[in-house]
Short mmCIF file of C-alpha atoms and ligand atoms in Angstrom, two decimals:
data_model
loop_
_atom_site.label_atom_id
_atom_site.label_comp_id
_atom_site.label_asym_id
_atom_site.label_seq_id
_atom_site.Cartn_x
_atom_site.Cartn_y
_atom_site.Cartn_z
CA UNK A 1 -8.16 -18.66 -51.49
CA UNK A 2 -9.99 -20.31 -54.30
CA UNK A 3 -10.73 -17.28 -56.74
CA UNK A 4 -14.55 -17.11 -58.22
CA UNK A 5 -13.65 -16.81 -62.05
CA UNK A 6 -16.88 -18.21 -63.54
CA UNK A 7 -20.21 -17.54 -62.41
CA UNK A 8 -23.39 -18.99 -62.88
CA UNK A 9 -26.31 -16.94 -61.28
CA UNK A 10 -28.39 -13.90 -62.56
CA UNK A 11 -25.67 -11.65 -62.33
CA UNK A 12 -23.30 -13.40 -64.30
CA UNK A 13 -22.22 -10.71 -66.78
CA UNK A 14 -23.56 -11.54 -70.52
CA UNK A 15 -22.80 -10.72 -74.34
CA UNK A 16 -26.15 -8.54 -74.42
CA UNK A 17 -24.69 -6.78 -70.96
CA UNK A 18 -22.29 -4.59 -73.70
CA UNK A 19 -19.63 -4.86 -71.02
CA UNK A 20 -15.87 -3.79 -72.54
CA UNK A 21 -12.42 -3.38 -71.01
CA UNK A 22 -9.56 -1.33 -72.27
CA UNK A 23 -6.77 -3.90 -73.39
CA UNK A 24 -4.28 -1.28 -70.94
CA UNK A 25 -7.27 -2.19 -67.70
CA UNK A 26 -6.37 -5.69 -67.58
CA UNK A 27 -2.95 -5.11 -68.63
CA UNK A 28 -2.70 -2.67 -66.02
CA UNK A 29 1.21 -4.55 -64.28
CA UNK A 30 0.92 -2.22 -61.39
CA UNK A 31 3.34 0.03 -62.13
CA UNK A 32 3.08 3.78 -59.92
CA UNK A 33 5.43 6.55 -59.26
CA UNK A 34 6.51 4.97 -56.23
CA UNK A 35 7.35 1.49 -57.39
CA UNK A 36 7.60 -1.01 -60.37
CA UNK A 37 5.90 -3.43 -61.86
CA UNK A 38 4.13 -6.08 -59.80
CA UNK A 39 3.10 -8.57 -62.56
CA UNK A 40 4.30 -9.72 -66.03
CA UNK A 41 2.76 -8.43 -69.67
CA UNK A 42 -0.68 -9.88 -70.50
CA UNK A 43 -0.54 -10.95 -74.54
CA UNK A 44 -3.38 -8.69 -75.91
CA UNK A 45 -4.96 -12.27 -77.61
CA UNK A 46 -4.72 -13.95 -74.15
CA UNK A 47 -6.73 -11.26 -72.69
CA UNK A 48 -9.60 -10.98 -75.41
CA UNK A 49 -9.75 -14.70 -74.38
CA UNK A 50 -10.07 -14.38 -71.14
CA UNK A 51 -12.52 -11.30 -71.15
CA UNK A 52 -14.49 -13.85 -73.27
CA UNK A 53 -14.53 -16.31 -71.31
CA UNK A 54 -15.72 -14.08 -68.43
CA UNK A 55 -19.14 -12.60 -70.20
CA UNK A 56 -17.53 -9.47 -71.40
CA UNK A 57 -18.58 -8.60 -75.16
CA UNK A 58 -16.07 -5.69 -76.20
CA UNK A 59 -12.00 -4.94 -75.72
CA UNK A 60 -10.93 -1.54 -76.68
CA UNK A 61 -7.68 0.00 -77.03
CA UNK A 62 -4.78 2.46 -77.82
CA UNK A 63 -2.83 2.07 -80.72
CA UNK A 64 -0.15 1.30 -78.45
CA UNK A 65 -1.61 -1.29 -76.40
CA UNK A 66 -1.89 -3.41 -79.31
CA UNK A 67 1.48 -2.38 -81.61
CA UNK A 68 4.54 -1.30 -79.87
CA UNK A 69 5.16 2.31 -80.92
CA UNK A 70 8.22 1.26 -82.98
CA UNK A 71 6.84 -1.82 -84.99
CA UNK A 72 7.41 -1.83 -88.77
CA UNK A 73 4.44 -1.80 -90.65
CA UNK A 74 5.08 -5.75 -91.47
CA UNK A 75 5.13 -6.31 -87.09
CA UNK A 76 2.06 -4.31 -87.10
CA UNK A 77 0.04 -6.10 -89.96
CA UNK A 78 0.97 -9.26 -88.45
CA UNK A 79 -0.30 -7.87 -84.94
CA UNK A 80 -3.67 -6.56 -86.40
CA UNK A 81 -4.16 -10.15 -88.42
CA UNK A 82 -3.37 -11.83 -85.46
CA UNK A 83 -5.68 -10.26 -83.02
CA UNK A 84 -8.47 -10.08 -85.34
CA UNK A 85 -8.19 -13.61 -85.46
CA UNK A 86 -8.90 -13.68 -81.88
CA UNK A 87 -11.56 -11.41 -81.85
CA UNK A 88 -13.63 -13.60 -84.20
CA UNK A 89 -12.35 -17.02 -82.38
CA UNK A 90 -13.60 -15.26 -79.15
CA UNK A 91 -16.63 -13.50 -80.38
CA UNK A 92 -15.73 -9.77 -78.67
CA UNK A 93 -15.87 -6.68 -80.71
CA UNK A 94 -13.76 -3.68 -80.43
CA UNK A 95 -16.06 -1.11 -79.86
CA UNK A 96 -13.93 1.93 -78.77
CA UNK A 97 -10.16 3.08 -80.18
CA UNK A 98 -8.04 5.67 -78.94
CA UNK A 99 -4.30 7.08 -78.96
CA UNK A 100 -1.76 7.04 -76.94
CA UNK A 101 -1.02 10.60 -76.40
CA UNK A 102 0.94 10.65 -73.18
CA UNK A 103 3.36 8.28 -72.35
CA UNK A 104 6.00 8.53 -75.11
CA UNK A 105 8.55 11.07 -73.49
CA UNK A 106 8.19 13.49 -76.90
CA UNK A 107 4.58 14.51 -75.80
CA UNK A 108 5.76 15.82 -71.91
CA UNK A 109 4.41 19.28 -72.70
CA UNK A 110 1.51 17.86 -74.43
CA UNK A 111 0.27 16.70 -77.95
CA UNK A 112 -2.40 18.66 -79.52
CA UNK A 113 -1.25 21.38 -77.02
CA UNK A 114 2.34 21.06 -77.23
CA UNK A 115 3.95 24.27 -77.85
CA UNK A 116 6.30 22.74 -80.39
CA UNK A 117 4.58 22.87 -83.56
CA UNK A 118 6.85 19.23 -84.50
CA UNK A 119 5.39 17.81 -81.35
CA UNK A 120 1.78 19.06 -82.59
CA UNK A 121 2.39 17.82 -85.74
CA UNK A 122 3.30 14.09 -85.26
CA UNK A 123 0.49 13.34 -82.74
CA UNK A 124 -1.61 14.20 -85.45
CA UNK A 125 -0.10 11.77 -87.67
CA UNK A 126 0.00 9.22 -85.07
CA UNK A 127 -3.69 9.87 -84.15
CA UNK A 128 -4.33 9.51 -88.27
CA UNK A 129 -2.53 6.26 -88.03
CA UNK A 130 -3.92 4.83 -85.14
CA UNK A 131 -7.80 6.33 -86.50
CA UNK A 132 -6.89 3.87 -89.15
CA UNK A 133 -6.48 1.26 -86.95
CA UNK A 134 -9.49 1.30 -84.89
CA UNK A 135 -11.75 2.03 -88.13
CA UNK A 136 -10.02 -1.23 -89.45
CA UNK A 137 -10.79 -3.35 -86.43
CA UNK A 138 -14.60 -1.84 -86.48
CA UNK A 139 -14.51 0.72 -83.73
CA UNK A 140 -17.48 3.15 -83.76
CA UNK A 141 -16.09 5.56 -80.85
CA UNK A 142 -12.89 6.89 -81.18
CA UNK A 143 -11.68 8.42 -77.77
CA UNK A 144 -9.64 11.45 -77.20
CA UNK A 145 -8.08 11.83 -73.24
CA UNK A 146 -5.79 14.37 -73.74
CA UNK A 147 -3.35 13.21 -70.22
CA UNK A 148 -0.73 15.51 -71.26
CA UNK A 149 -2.80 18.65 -72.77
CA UNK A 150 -2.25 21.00 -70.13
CA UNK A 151 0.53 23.18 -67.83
CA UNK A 152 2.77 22.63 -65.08
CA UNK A 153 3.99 25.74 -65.36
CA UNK A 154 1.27 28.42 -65.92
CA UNK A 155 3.40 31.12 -67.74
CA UNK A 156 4.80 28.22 -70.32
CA UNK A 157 1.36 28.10 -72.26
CA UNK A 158 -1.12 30.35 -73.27
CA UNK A 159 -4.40 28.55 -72.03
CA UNK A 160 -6.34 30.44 -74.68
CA UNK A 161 -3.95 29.95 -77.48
CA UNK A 162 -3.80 25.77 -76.23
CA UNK A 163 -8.10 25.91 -76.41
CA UNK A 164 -7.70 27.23 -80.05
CA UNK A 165 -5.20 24.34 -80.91
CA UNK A 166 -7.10 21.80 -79.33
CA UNK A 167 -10.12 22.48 -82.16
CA UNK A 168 -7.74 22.77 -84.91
CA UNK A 169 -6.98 19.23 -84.23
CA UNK A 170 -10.17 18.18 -83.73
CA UNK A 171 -11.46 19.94 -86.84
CA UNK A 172 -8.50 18.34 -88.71
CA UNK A 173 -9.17 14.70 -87.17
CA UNK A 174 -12.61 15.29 -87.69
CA UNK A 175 -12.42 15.84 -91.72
CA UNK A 176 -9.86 13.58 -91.47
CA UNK A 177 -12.21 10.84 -90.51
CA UNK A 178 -15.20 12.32 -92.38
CA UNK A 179 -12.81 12.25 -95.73
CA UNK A 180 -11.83 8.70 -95.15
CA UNK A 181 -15.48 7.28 -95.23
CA UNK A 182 -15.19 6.24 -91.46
CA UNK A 183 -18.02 6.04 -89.50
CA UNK A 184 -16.54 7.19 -86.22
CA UNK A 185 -17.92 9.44 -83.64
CA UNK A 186 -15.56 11.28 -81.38
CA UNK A 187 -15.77 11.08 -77.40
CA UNK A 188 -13.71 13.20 -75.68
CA UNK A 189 -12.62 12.79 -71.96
CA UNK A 190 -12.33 14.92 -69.35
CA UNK A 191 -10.07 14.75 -66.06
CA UNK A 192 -8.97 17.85 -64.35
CA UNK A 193 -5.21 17.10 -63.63
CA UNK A 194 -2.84 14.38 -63.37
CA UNK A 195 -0.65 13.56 -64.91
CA UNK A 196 -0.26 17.32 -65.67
CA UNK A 197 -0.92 19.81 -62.62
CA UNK A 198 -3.89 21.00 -64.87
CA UNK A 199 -5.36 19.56 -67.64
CA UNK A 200 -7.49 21.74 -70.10
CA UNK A 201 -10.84 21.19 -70.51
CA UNK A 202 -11.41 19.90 -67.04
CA UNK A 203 -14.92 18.73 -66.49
CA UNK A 204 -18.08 17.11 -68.64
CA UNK A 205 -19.34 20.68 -68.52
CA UNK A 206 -16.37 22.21 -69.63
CA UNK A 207 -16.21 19.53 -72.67
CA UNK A 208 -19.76 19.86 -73.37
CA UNK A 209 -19.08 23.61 -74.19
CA UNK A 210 -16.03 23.40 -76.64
CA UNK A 211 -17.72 20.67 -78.53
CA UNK A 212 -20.35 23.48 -80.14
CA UNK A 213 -17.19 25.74 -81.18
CA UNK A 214 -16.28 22.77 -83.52
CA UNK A 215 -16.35 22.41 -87.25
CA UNK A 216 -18.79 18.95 -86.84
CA UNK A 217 -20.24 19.52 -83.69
CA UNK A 218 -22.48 16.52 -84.79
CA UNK A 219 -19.77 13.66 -84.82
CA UNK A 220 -18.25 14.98 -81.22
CA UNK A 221 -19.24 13.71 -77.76
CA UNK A 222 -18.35 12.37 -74.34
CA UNK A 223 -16.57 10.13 -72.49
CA UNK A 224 -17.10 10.86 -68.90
CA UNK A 225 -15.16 8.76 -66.61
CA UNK A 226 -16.39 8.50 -62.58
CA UNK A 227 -13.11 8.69 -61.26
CA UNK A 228 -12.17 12.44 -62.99
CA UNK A 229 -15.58 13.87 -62.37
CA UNK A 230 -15.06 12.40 -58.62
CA UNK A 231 -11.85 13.97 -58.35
CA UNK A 232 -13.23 17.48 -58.90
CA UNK A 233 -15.34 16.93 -55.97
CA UNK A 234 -18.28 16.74 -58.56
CA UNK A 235 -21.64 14.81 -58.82
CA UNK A 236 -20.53 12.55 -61.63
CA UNK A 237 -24.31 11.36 -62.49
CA UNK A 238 -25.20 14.86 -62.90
CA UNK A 239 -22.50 15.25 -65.55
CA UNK A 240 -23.58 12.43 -67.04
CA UNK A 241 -27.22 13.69 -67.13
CA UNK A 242 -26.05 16.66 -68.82
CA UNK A 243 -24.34 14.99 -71.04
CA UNK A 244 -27.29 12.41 -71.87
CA UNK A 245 -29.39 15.38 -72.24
CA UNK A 246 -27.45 16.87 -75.27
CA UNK A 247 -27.51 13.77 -76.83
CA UNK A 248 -23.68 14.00 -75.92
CA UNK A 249 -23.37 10.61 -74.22
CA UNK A 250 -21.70 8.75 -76.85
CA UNK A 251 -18.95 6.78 -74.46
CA UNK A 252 -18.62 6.08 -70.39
CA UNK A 253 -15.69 4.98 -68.33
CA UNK A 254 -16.70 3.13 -65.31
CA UNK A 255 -14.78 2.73 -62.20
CA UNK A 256 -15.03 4.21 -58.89
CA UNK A 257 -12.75 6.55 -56.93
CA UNK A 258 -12.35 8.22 -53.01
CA UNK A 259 -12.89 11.43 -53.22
CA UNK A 260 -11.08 14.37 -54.54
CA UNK A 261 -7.46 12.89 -54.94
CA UNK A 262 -5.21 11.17 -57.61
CA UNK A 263 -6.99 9.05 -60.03
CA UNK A 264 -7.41 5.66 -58.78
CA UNK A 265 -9.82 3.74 -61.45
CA UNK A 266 -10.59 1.54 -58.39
CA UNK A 267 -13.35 -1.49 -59.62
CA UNK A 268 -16.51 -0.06 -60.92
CA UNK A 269 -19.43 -0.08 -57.52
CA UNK A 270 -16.43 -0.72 -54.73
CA UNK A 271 -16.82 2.68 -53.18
CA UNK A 272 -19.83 5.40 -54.23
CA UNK A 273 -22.35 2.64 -54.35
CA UNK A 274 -25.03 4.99 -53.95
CA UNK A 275 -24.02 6.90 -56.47
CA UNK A 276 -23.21 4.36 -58.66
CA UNK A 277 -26.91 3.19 -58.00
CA UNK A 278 -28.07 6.35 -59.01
CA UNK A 279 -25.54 6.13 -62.62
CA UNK A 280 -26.87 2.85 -63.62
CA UNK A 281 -30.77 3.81 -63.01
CA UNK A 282 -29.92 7.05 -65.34
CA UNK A 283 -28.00 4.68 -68.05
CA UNK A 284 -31.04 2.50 -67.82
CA UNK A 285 -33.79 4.71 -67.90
CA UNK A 286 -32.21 6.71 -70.55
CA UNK A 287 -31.77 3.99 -73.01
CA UNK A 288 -28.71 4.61 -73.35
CA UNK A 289 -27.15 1.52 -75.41
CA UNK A 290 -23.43 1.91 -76.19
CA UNK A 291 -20.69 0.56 -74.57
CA UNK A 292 -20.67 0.07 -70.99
CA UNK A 293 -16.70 -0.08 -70.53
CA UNK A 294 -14.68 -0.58 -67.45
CA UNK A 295 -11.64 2.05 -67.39
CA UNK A 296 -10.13 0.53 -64.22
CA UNK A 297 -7.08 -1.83 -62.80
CA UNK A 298 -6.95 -4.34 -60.07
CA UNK A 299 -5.20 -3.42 -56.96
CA UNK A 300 -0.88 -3.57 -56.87
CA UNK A 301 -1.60 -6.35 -54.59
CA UNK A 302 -2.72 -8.46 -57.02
CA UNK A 303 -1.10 -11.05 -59.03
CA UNK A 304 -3.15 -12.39 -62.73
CA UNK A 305 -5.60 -13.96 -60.82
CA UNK A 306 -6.59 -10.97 -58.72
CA UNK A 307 -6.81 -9.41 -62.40
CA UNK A 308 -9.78 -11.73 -63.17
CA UNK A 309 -11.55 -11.36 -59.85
CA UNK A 310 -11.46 -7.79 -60.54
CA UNK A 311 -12.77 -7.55 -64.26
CA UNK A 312 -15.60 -10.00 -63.14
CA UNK A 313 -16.28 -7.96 -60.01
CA UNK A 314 -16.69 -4.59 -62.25
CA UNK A 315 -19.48 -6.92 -64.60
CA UNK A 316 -21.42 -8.51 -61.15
CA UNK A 317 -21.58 -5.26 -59.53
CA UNK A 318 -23.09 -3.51 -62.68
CA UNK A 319 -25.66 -6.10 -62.83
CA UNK A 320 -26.45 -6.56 -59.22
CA UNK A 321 -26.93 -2.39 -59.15
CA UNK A 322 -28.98 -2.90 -62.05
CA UNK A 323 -31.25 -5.24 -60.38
CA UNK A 324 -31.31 -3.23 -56.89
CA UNK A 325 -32.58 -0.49 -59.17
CA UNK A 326 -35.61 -2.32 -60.77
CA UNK A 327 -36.82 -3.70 -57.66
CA UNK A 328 -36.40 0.10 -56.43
CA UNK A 329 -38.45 1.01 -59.21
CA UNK A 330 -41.17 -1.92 -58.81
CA UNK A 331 -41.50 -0.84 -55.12
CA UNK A 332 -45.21 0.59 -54.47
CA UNK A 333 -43.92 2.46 -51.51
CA UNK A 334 -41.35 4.52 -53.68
CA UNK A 335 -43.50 4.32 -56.69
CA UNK A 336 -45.94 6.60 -54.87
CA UNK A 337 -43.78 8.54 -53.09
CA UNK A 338 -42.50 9.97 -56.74
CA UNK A 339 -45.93 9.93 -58.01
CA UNK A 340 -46.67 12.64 -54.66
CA UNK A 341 -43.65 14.37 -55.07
CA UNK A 342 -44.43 15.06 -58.67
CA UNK A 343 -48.62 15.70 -58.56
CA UNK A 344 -50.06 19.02 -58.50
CA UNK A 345 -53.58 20.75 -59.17
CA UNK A 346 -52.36 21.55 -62.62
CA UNK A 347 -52.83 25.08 -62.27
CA UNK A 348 -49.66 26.14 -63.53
CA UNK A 349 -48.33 23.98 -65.71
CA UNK A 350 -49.41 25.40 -68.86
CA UNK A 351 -48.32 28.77 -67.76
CA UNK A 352 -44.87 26.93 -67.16
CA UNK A 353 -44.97 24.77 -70.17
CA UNK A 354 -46.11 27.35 -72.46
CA UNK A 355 -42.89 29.64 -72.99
CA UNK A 356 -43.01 33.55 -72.97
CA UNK A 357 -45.94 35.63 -73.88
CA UNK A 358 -47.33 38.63 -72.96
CA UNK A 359 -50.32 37.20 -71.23
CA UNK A 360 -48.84 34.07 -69.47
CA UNK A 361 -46.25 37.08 -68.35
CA UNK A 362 -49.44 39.59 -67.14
CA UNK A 363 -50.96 36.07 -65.44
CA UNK A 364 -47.98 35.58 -63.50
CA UNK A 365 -47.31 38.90 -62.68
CA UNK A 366 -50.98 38.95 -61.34
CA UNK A 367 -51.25 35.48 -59.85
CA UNK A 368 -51.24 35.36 -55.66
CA UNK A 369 -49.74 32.33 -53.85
CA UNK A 370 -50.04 31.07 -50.50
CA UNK A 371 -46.14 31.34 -49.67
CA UNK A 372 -47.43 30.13 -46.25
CA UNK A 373 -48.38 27.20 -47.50
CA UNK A 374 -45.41 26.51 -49.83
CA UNK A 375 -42.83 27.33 -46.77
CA UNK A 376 -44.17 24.70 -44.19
CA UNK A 377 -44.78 21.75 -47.01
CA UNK A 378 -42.71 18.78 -45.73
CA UNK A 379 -42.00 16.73 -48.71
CA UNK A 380 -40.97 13.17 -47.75
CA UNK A 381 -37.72 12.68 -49.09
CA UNK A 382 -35.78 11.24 -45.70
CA UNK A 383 -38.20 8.64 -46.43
CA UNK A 384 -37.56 8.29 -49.72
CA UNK A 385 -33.29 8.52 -49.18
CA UNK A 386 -33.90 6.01 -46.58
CA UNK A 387 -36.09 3.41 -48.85
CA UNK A 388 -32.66 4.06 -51.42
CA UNK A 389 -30.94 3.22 -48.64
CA UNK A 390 -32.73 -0.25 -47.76
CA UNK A 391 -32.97 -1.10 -51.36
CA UNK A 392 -29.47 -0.84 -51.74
CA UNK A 393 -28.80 -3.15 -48.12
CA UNK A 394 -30.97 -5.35 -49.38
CA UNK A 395 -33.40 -5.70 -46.88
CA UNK A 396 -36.74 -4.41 -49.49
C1 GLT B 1 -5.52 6.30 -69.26
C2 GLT B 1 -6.49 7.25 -68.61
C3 GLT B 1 -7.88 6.93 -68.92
C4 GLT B 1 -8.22 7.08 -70.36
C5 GLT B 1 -7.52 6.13 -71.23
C6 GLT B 1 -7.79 6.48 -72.67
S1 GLT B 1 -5.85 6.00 -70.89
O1 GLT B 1 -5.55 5.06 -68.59
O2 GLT B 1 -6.27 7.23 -67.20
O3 GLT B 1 -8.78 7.65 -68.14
O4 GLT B 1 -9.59 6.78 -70.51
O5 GLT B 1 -6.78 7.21 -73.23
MN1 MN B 2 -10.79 6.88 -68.73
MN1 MN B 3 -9.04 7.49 -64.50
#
C-alpha cells in the first residue's frame, strides 16, 4: 500500500498546531511482555527530522531517550550538541523533559518511593541531572510519571509513609529548580497501575489534591494522559476540566485507549471519538495553549513506515475533531438548543450567585416552587446527543 506521509489539505497538521511527540512514541520498537522487538532503533536526530517534516512543532523526552544511561559526560555533550543542532536545522522545540524513572532494574520497588533510601537518593540525582538537561535544551514543563512509585505487595510499603516521600522529592526538585534560575513548571502524571499492581496517586483528582500539600504549590501541575484516566473507567474530559479549572492544566498526553485494561497509548481519536470530540472542544474553548503532545506508539504490526502513518494520523485526527467541533458550535440548531437549556426568568440567580447571607438564606427558606412543573420538564438533550452524533458522522 502506498503510505500517505505528506498531506496537503486543511487538516494537514501545522507549526502553530503546537503538536509534540515524545522521542520514546516514535521510537516506540514494539517491544511487550510477550515478545521482542519488531523494528530497529530510530536515531533521536532522524526522528526530529521526520516529525518536522510531518507538521509537528515540538519533540520531548527522557533523559534516557536521548543519552544512554551510561554515557560519559564527553558522549553526552556530544549527544546534546548534536541534537540541538537538529532542532535548529529542523525548526522543532523541546517543549517538555522528563526522567526515566522506571526501566533501569535499580528502581523495581520504585524511585521517589523506593524503600531503600540509596535507591531514593540517586533518582534524585538523576532527576537533578536530567532537570539540567531539559532546562538546557529549553523545556518549560518538566514531567514527573512515577511508573514504578507504587506496591506489588501491599505489606512491603507504607502507602502513607510513600505519600510523605513523594513531596519530599518534589519539595527538593522543586527548590532545586527554583535555586538554579530555571523556569520550569512541574506536571505530574497520573496512571493507576501498570507497570506496578498500584501506582500511588492514581487519578487527576488524586494529583490535584497532593499538589496543595506542597512547598510551591504554584510551580506544580498536570499531565493527564487519556489512556490512564480511561483505564480507571473514568471520564477523562472531566478530569481534565478539573484540572483546567485550577489552573492545573499545565501538560496533556493524548492517545486513546479501550476501556478499563492495560495501557495501550493507541493513536490519539482511533477509539473514544466522542469523547475525544468533547476533549478538544474543552482544550479549545478553554484557551488552553501549551503543548498538545501525542504520548502514543504505532501498532506491533508496524514496520517505520507504519510509524509515520501513525504520528500523522494522531495530528489529522486532532485537527479534523477540531473542525467537527466549530461547525458544531456554528450550528443554529445546537446553538439554540444551549441557549434553551441555559435561559431562565432570572429569578434566582442572584440568590444563587450571591453567596450566604442571612436574608438570601430566609428567601430561600421561604420561597415556594412548582416541583410539578420542574418534574415533568423534558429538556431536549436526545436531540442535542444526537446532533453530536451527526456532527461527528459528518452528515451536518
Ligand atoms: C511512559 C509512560 C507514559 C509517560 C512517559 C513519561 S513514559 O511511556 O507510559 O505515560 O507519559 O515518563
Ligand atoms: Mn503519558
Ligand atoms: Mn499510557
Amino acid at each position: 500500500m502506498a503510505a500517505q506521509e505528506h498531506t496537503s489539505d486543511q487538516y494537514t497538521p501545522k507549526k502553530e498546531n503546537k503538536f509534540s511527540f515524545g522521542l520514546w512514541t516514535v521510537g516506540n520498537r514494539g517491544r511487550d511482555p510477550f515478545g521482542d522487538f519488531v523494528r530497529p532503533e530510530l536515531d533521536p536526530v532522524y526522528s526530529v527530522k521526520k516529525l518536522s517534516e510531518l507538521g509537528a512543532w515540538g519533540v520531548s523526552l527522557h533523559d534516557n531517550d536521548l543519552v544512554p544511561f551510561d554515557a560519559t559526560p564527553q558522549e553526552r555533550d556530544r549527544i546534546v550538541r548534536d541534537f540541538k543542532q537538529a532542532l535548529s536545522d529542523y525548526g522543532m522545540v523541546v517543549p517538555m523533559a522528563t526522567t526515566n524513572l522506571f526501566f533501569h532494574p535499580a528502581f523495581k520497588d520504585g524511585a521517589f518511593t523506593s524503600n531503600d533510601p540509596k535507591v531514593r537518593a540517586f533518582a534524585l540525582q538523576k532527576t537533578m541531572r536530567a532537570i539540567d538537561l531539559g532546562a538546557e535544551l529549553g523545556a518549560k514543563v518538566y514531567v514527573f510519571w512515577g511508573g514504578r512509585e507504587g506496591a506489588d505487595a501491599e505489606a512491603s510499603k507504607d502507602p502513607v509513609t510513600a505519600i510523605k516521600r513523594m513531596r519530599d522529592a518534589l519539595n527538593f526538585l522543586s527548590a532545586y529548580s527554583i535555586d538554579q534560575g530555571y523556569n520550569l513548571r512541574f506536571a505530574l502524571e497520573p496512571k493507576p497501575n501498570e507497570p506496578r499492581s498500584d501506582i500511588y496517586f492514581p487519578t487527576v483528582g488524586h494529583m490535584l489534591a497532593f499538589i496543595y500539600t506542597l512547598d510551591h504549590p504554584d510551580m506544580v501541575g498536570l499531565n493527564p494522559e487519556v489512556a490512564h484516566e480511561h483505564m480507571a473507567g473514568l471520564n477523562f474530559v472531566h478530569a481534565v476540566a478539573q484540572a483546567i479549572e485550577a489552573g492545573k492544566l499545565f501538560h496533556i498526553d493524548l492517545n486513546d485507549q479501550k476501556g478499563p485494561r492495560f495501557d495501550q497509548d493507541l493513536r490519539f481519536g482511533s477509539e473514544n471519538i466522542k469523547s475525544m470530540f468533547f476533549l478538544i472542544r474543552l482544550l479549545e474553548h478553554s484557551g488552553y495553549d501549551g503543548a498538545h503532545h501525542f504520548d502514543a506508539h504505532a501498532l506491533r504490526t508496524e514496520d517505520e513506515q507504519g510509524v509515520w502513518d501513525f504520528a500523522l494520523g494522531c495530528m489529522r485526527t486532532y485537527n479534523m475533531l477540531k473542525a467537527k467541533v466549530q461547525r458544531f458550535d456554528a450550528d443554529p440548531e445546537v446553538q439554540q438548543l444551549l441557549q434553551a437549556i441555559n435561559s431562565s426568568d432570572g429569578t434566582y440567580e442572584p440568590l444563587l450567585s450571591g453567596g450566604y447571607s442571612r436574608e438570601s438564606a430566609r428567601q430561600l427558606k421561604e420561597a415556594r416552587f412548582d416541583i410539578a412543573a420542574l418534574a415533568q420538564r423534558g429538556l431536549g438533550y436526545e436531540r442535542l446527543d444526537q446532533l453530536t452524533i451527526e456532527h461527528i458522522l459528518g452528515v451536518r
